[in-house]
CSV table of N, CA and C in Angstrom, one decimal:
chain,number,residue,atom,x,y,z
A,4,MET,N,27.9,6.2,15.7
A,4,MET,CA,27.4,6.4,14.4
A,4,MET,C,28.1,5.3,13.5
A,5,THR,N,27.4,4.7,12.6
A,5,THR,CA,27.9,3.7,11.7
A,5,THR,C,28.6,4.5,10.4
A,6,ILE,N,29.3,3.7,9.8
A,6,ILE,CA,29.9,4.3,8.5
A,6,ILE,C,28.7,4.8,7.5
A,7,ARG,N,27.7,4.0,7.4
A,7,ARG,CA,26.6,4.3,6.6
A,7,ARG,C,25.9,5.7,7.1
A,8,ASP,N,25.8,5.8,8.4
A,8,ASP,CA,25.2,7.1,8.9
A,8,ASP,C,26.0,8.2,8.6
A,9,ILE,N,27.4,8.0,8.7
A,9,ILE,CA,28.3,9.2,8.5
A,9,ILE,C,28.2,9.6,6.9
A,10,LEU,N,28.3,8.5,6.1
A,10,LEU,CA,28.1,8.8,4.6
A,10,LEU,C,26.9,9.5,4.2
A,11,ASN,N,25.8,9.0,4.8
A,11,ASN,CA,24.4,9.5,4.5
A,11,ASN,C,24.4,11.0,5.0
A,12,ALA,N,25.0,11.3,6.2
A,12,ALA,CA,25.0,12.7,6.6
A,12,ALA,C,25.7,13.6,5.6
A,13,LEU,N,26.9,13.1,5.1
A,13,LEU,CA,27.7,13.8,4.2
A,13,LEU,C,26.9,14.3,2.9
A,14,PHE,N,26.0,13.3,2.4
A,14,PHE,CA,25.3,13.5,1.2
A,14,PHE,C,24.0,14.2,1.4
A,15,TRP,N,23.4,14.0,2.6
A,15,TRP,CA,22.0,14.5,2.8
A,15,TRP,C,21.8,15.7,3.7
A,16,ASP,N,22.8,15.9,4.4
A,16,ASP,CA,22.7,17.0,5.5
A,16,ASP,C,23.3,18.3,4.9
A,17,SER,N,22.4,19.3,4.7
A,17,SER,CA,22.9,20.4,4.1
A,17,SER,C,24.1,21.2,4.9
A,18,ARG,N,24.3,20.9,6.0
A,18,ARG,CA,25.3,21.5,6.9
A,18,ARG,C,26.6,20.8,6.5
A,19,GLN,N,26.7,19.6,5.9
A,19,GLN,CA,27.9,18.9,5.6
A,19,GLN,C,28.3,19.2,4.1
A,20,ARG,N,29.6,19.1,3.8
A,20,ARG,CA,30.1,19.3,2.5
A,20,ARG,C,30.9,18.1,2.0
A,21,LYS,N,30.3,17.3,1.3
A,21,LYS,CA,30.9,16.1,0.8
A,21,LYS,C,32.0,16.4,-0.1
A,22,ASP,N,32.0,17.5,-0.7
A,22,ASP,CA,33.2,17.9,-1.7
A,22,ASP,C,34.5,18.1,-0.9
A,23,ASP,N,34.4,18.4,0.4
A,23,ASP,CA,35.5,18.5,1.2
A,23,ASP,C,36.1,17.2,1.8
A,24,CYS,N,35.4,16.1,1.6
A,24,CYS,CA,35.8,14.9,2.2
A,24,CYS,C,36.3,13.8,1.2
A,25,GLU,N,36.9,12.8,1.9
A,25,GLU,CA,37.5,11.8,1.1
A,25,GLU,C,37.4,10.4,1.9
A,26,ILE,N,37.5,9.3,1.3
A,26,ILE,CA,37.5,8.0,2.0
A,26,ILE,C,38.7,7.4,1.6
A,27,VAL,N,39.4,6.8,2.6
A,27,VAL,CA,40.6,6.0,2.4
A,27,VAL,C,40.1,4.5,2.7
A,28,TYR,N,40.3,3.6,1.8
A,28,TYR,CA,40.1,2.2,1.9
A,28,TYR,C,41.2,1.3,1.5
A,29,LEU,N,41.0,0.1,2.1
A,29,LEU,CA,42.0,-1.0,1.8
A,29,LEU,C,41.8,-1.5,0.4
A,30,HIS,N,43.0,-1.5,-0.3
A,30,HIS,CA,43.1,-2.1,-1.6
A,30,HIS,C,44.4,-2.7,-1.8
A,31,ARG,N,44.4,-4.0,-1.7
A,31,ARG,CA,45.6,-4.7,-1.8
A,31,ARG,C,46.3,-4.6,-3.1
A,32,GLY,N,47.6,-4.3,-3.0
A,32,GLY,CA,48.4,-4.1,-4.2
A,32,GLY,C,48.6,-2.6,-4.6
A,33,ALA,N,47.8,-1.9,-4.0
A,33,ALA,CA,48.0,-0.4,-4.2
A,33,ALA,C,49.1,0.1,-3.3
A,34,PRO,N,49.7,1.3,-3.5
A,34,PRO,CA,50.8,1.7,-2.6
A,34,PRO,C,50.2,1.7,-1.1
A,35,MET,N,51.0,1.1,-0.3
A,35,MET,CA,50.7,1.0,1.1
A,35,MET,C,49.3,0.2,1.4
A,36,ASN,N,48.8,-0.4,0.4
A,36,ASN,CA,47.5,-1.1,0.4
A,36,ASN,C,46.4,-0.3,0.6
A,37,ARG,N,46.5,1.0,0.2
A,37,ARG,CA,45.4,1.9,0.4
A,37,ARG,C,45.1,2.7,-0.9
A,38,ARG,N,43.9,3.1,-1.0
A,38,ARG,CA,43.4,3.9,-2.1
A,38,ARG,C,42.5,5.0,-1.5
A,39,VAL,N,42.5,6.1,-2.1
A,39,VAL,CA,41.7,7.3,-1.6
A,39,VAL,C,40.7,7.6,-2.7
A,40,VAL,N,39.5,7.9,-2.3
A,40,VAL,CA,38.5,8.4,-3.3
A,40,VAL,C,37.8,9.5,-2.7
A,41,ALA,N,37.6,10.6,-3.6
A,41,ALA,CA,36.9,11.8,-3.1
A,41,ALA,C,35.5,11.5,-3.0
A,42,CYS,N,34.8,11.9,-1.9
A,42,CYS,CA,33.4,11.7,-1.6
A,42,CYS,C,32.5,12.1,-2.8
A,43,LYS,N,32.9,13.1,-3.5
A,43,LYS,CA,32.1,13.6,-4.5
A,43,LYS,C,31.9,12.5,-5.7
A,44,LEU,N,32.7,11.5,-5.7
A,44,LEU,CA,32.7,10.5,-6.8
A,44,LEU,C,31.7,9.3,-6.3
A,45,VAL,N,31.3,9.4,-5.1
A,45,VAL,CA,30.4,8.3,-4.5
A,45,VAL,C,29.0,8.5,-5.2
A,46,THR,N,28.5,7.4,-5.8
A,46,THR,CA,27.2,7.3,-6.5
A,46,THR,C,26.1,6.6,-5.7
A,47,LYS,N,26.4,5.6,-4.9
A,47,LYS,CA,25.4,4.9,-4.1
A,47,LYS,C,25.9,4.6,-2.8
A,48,ILE,N,25.0,4.6,-1.8
A,48,ILE,CA,25.3,4.2,-0.5
A,48,ILE,C,24.3,3.2,-0.1
A,49,ARG,N,24.8,1.9,0.1
A,49,ARG,CA,23.8,0.8,0.6
A,49,ARG,C,24.1,0.4,2.0
A,50,PRO,N,23.4,-0.6,2.5
A,50,PRO,CA,23.6,-1.0,3.9
A,50,PRO,C,24.9,-1.4,4.2
A,51,ILE,N,25.7,-2.1,3.3
A,51,ILE,CA,27.1,-2.6,3.6
A,51,ILE,C,28.1,-2.3,2.6
A,52,TRP,N,27.8,-1.4,1.7
A,52,TRP,CA,28.8,-1.1,0.7
A,52,TRP,C,28.4,0.3,0.0
A,53,PHE,N,29.5,0.9,-0.6
A,53,PHE,CA,29.0,2.1,-1.4
A,53,PHE,C,29.7,2.0,-2.8
A,54,THR,N,29.4,2.7,-3.8
A,54,THR,CA,29.9,2.6,-5.1
A,54,THR,C,30.5,4.0,-5.4
A,55,TYR,N,31.6,4.0,-6.3
A,55,TYR,CA,32.0,5.4,-6.9
A,55,TYR,C,32.2,5.1,-8.3
A,56,VAL,N,32.3,6.2,-9.1
A,56,VAL,CA,32.7,6.1,-10.5
A,56,VAL,C,34.0,6.9,-10.7
A,57,ASP,N,35.0,6.1,-11.2
A,57,ASP,CA,36.3,6.7,-11.3
A,57,ASP,C,36.3,7.5,-12.5
A,58,GLU,N,37.6,8.2,-12.8
A,58,GLU,CA,37.8,9.1,-13.9
A,58,GLU,C,37.6,8.5,-15.2
A,59,ARG,N,37.7,7.2,-15.3
A,59,ARG,CA,37.5,6.5,-16.5
A,59,ARG,C,36.0,6.1,-16.8
A,60,GLY,N,35.1,6.4,-15.7
A,60,GLY,CA,33.8,6.1,-15.8
A,60,GLY,C,33.4,4.6,-15.4
A,61,ARG,N,34.4,4.0,-14.7
A,61,ARG,CA,34.2,2.7,-14.2
A,61,ARG,C,33.6,2.7,-12.7
A,62,GLU,N,32.4,2.0,-12.5
A,62,GLU,CA,31.9,1.9,-11.3
A,62,GLU,C,32.6,0.8,-10.3
A,63,THR,N,32.9,1.1,-9.2
A,63,THR,CA,33.5,0.2,-8.2
A,63,THR,C,32.7,0.1,-7.0
A,64,VAL,N,32.5,-1.1,-6.5
A,64,VAL,CA,31.8,-1.3,-5.2
A,64,VAL,C,32.9,-1.6,-4.2
A,65,ILE,N,32.7,-0.8,-3.0
A,65,ILE,CA,33.6,-1.0,-1.9
A,65,ILE,C,32.7,-1.4,-0.6
A,66,PRO,N,33.0,-2.6,0.0
A,66,PRO,CA,32.3,-2.9,1.2
A,66,PRO,C,32.8,-2.0,2.3
A,67,PHE,N,31.9,-1.7,3.3
A,67,PHE,CA,32.3,-0.8,4.4
A,67,PHE,C,33.4,-1.4,5.2
A,68,HIS,N,33.5,-2.6,5.4
A,68,HIS,CA,34.7,-3.3,6.2
A,68,HIS,C,36.0,-2.9,5.7
A,69,ARG,N,36.1,-2.5,4.4
A,69,ARG,CA,37.4,-2.2,3.9
A,69,ARG,C,37.7,-0.6,4.1
A,70,ILE,N,36.8,0.2,4.6
A,70,ILE,CA,37.1,1.6,4.8
A,70,ILE,C,37.9,1.7,6.0
A,71,LEU,N,39.0,2.4,5.9
A,71,LEU,CA,40.0,2.8,7.0
A,71,LEU,C,39.8,4.1,7.6
A,72,GLU,N,39.3,5.1,6.8
A,72,GLU,CA,39.0,6.5,7.4
A,72,GLU,C,38.2,7.2,6.4
A,73,ILE,N,37.5,8.1,7.0
A,73,ILE,CA,36.8,9.2,6.2
A,73,ILE,C,37.3,10.6,6.8
A,74,ARG,N,37.8,11.4,6.0
A,74,ARG,CA,38.4,12.5,6.5
A,74,ARG,C,38.0,13.9,5.7
A,75,ASN,N,38.1,14.9,6.4
A,75,ASN,CA,37.9,16.3,5.7
A,75,ASN,C,39.3,16.7,5.3
A,76,VAL,N,39.3,16.8,4.0
A,76,VAL,CA,40.8,17.3,3.4
A,76,VAL,C,41.0,18.8,3.7
A,77,LYS,N,40.0,19.6,3.9
A,77,LYS,CA,40.1,21.0,4.1
A,77,LYS,C,40.6,21.3,5.6
A,78,THR,N,40.1,20.6,6.4
A,78,THR,CA,40.5,20.8,7.9
A,78,THR,C,41.4,19.8,8.4
A,79,GLY,N,41.7,18.7,7.7
A,79,GLY,CA,42.6,17.7,8.1
A,79,GLY,C,41.9,16.8,9.3
A,80,GLU,N,40.6,17.0,9.6
A,80,GLU,CA,40.0,16.3,10.6
A,80,GLU,C,39.6,14.9,10.1
A,81,SER,N,39.8,13.9,11.0
A,81,SER,CA,39.3,12.6,10.7
A,81,SER,C,37.8,12.5,11.3
A,82,ILE,N,36.9,12.2,10.4
A,82,ILE,CA,35.6,12.2,10.9
A,82,ILE,C,35.2,10.8,11.4
A,83,TRP,N,35.9,9.8,10.8
A,83,TRP,CA,35.8,8.4,11.2
A,83,TRP,C,37.1,7.6,11.0
A,84,ARG,N,37.6,6.9,11.8
A,84,ARG,CA,38.7,6.0,11.7
A,84,ARG,C,38.5,4.6,12.2
A,85,LYS,N,38.9,3.7,11.4
A,85,LYS,CA,38.8,2.3,11.9
A,85,LYS,C,39.7,2.0,13.1
A,86,LYS,N,39.1,1.3,14.0
A,86,LYS,CA,39.9,0.9,15.2
A,86,LYS,C,40.7,-0.2,14.9
A,87,VAL,N,41.9,-0.3,15.2
A,87,VAL,CA,42.9,-1.4,14.9
A,87,VAL,C,43.1,-2.2,16.2
A,88,GLU,N,42.7,-3.4,16.2
A,88,GLU,CA,42.8,-4.2,17.3
A,88,GLU,C,44.4,-4.6,17.5
A,89,LYS,N,44.9,-4.5,18.7
A,89,LYS,CA,46.1,-5.0,19.1
A,89,LYS,C,46.2,-6.6,19.2
A,90,PRO,N,47.2,-7.2,18.6
A,90,PRO,CA,47.3,-8.6,18.8
A,90,PRO,C,47.4,-9.0,20.3
A,91,ILE,N,46.9,-10.2,20.6
A,91,ILE,CA,46.9,-10.6,22.1
A,91,ILE,C,48.5,-10.8,22.3
A,92,GLY,N,48.8,-10.4,23.6
A,92,GLY,CA,50.1,-10.6,24.2
A,92,GLY,C,51.0,-9.4,23.9
A,93,LEU,N,50.6,-8.3,23.2
A,93,LEU,CA,51.4,-7.2,23.0
A,93,LEU,C,51.1,-6.1,23.9
């Protein structure tokens, strides 16, 4: 499944609960270069990015390649996690 498939399932499959999930993405300059957004704040899902509106009402576009993890906060389950390639020679 692609990231887009997973996000669409969270938003359109009645068996899923987007309010229980969050997205961890790469954000340079943030603590540990990561930022977390609740899935309930997501407003658009497009072929290669999604948008969310923060508490101040600002819309932010996040490309899928920056997503590190999608997880269920109630169960602690990781729904999707980016595979990290090991450098050659290690």
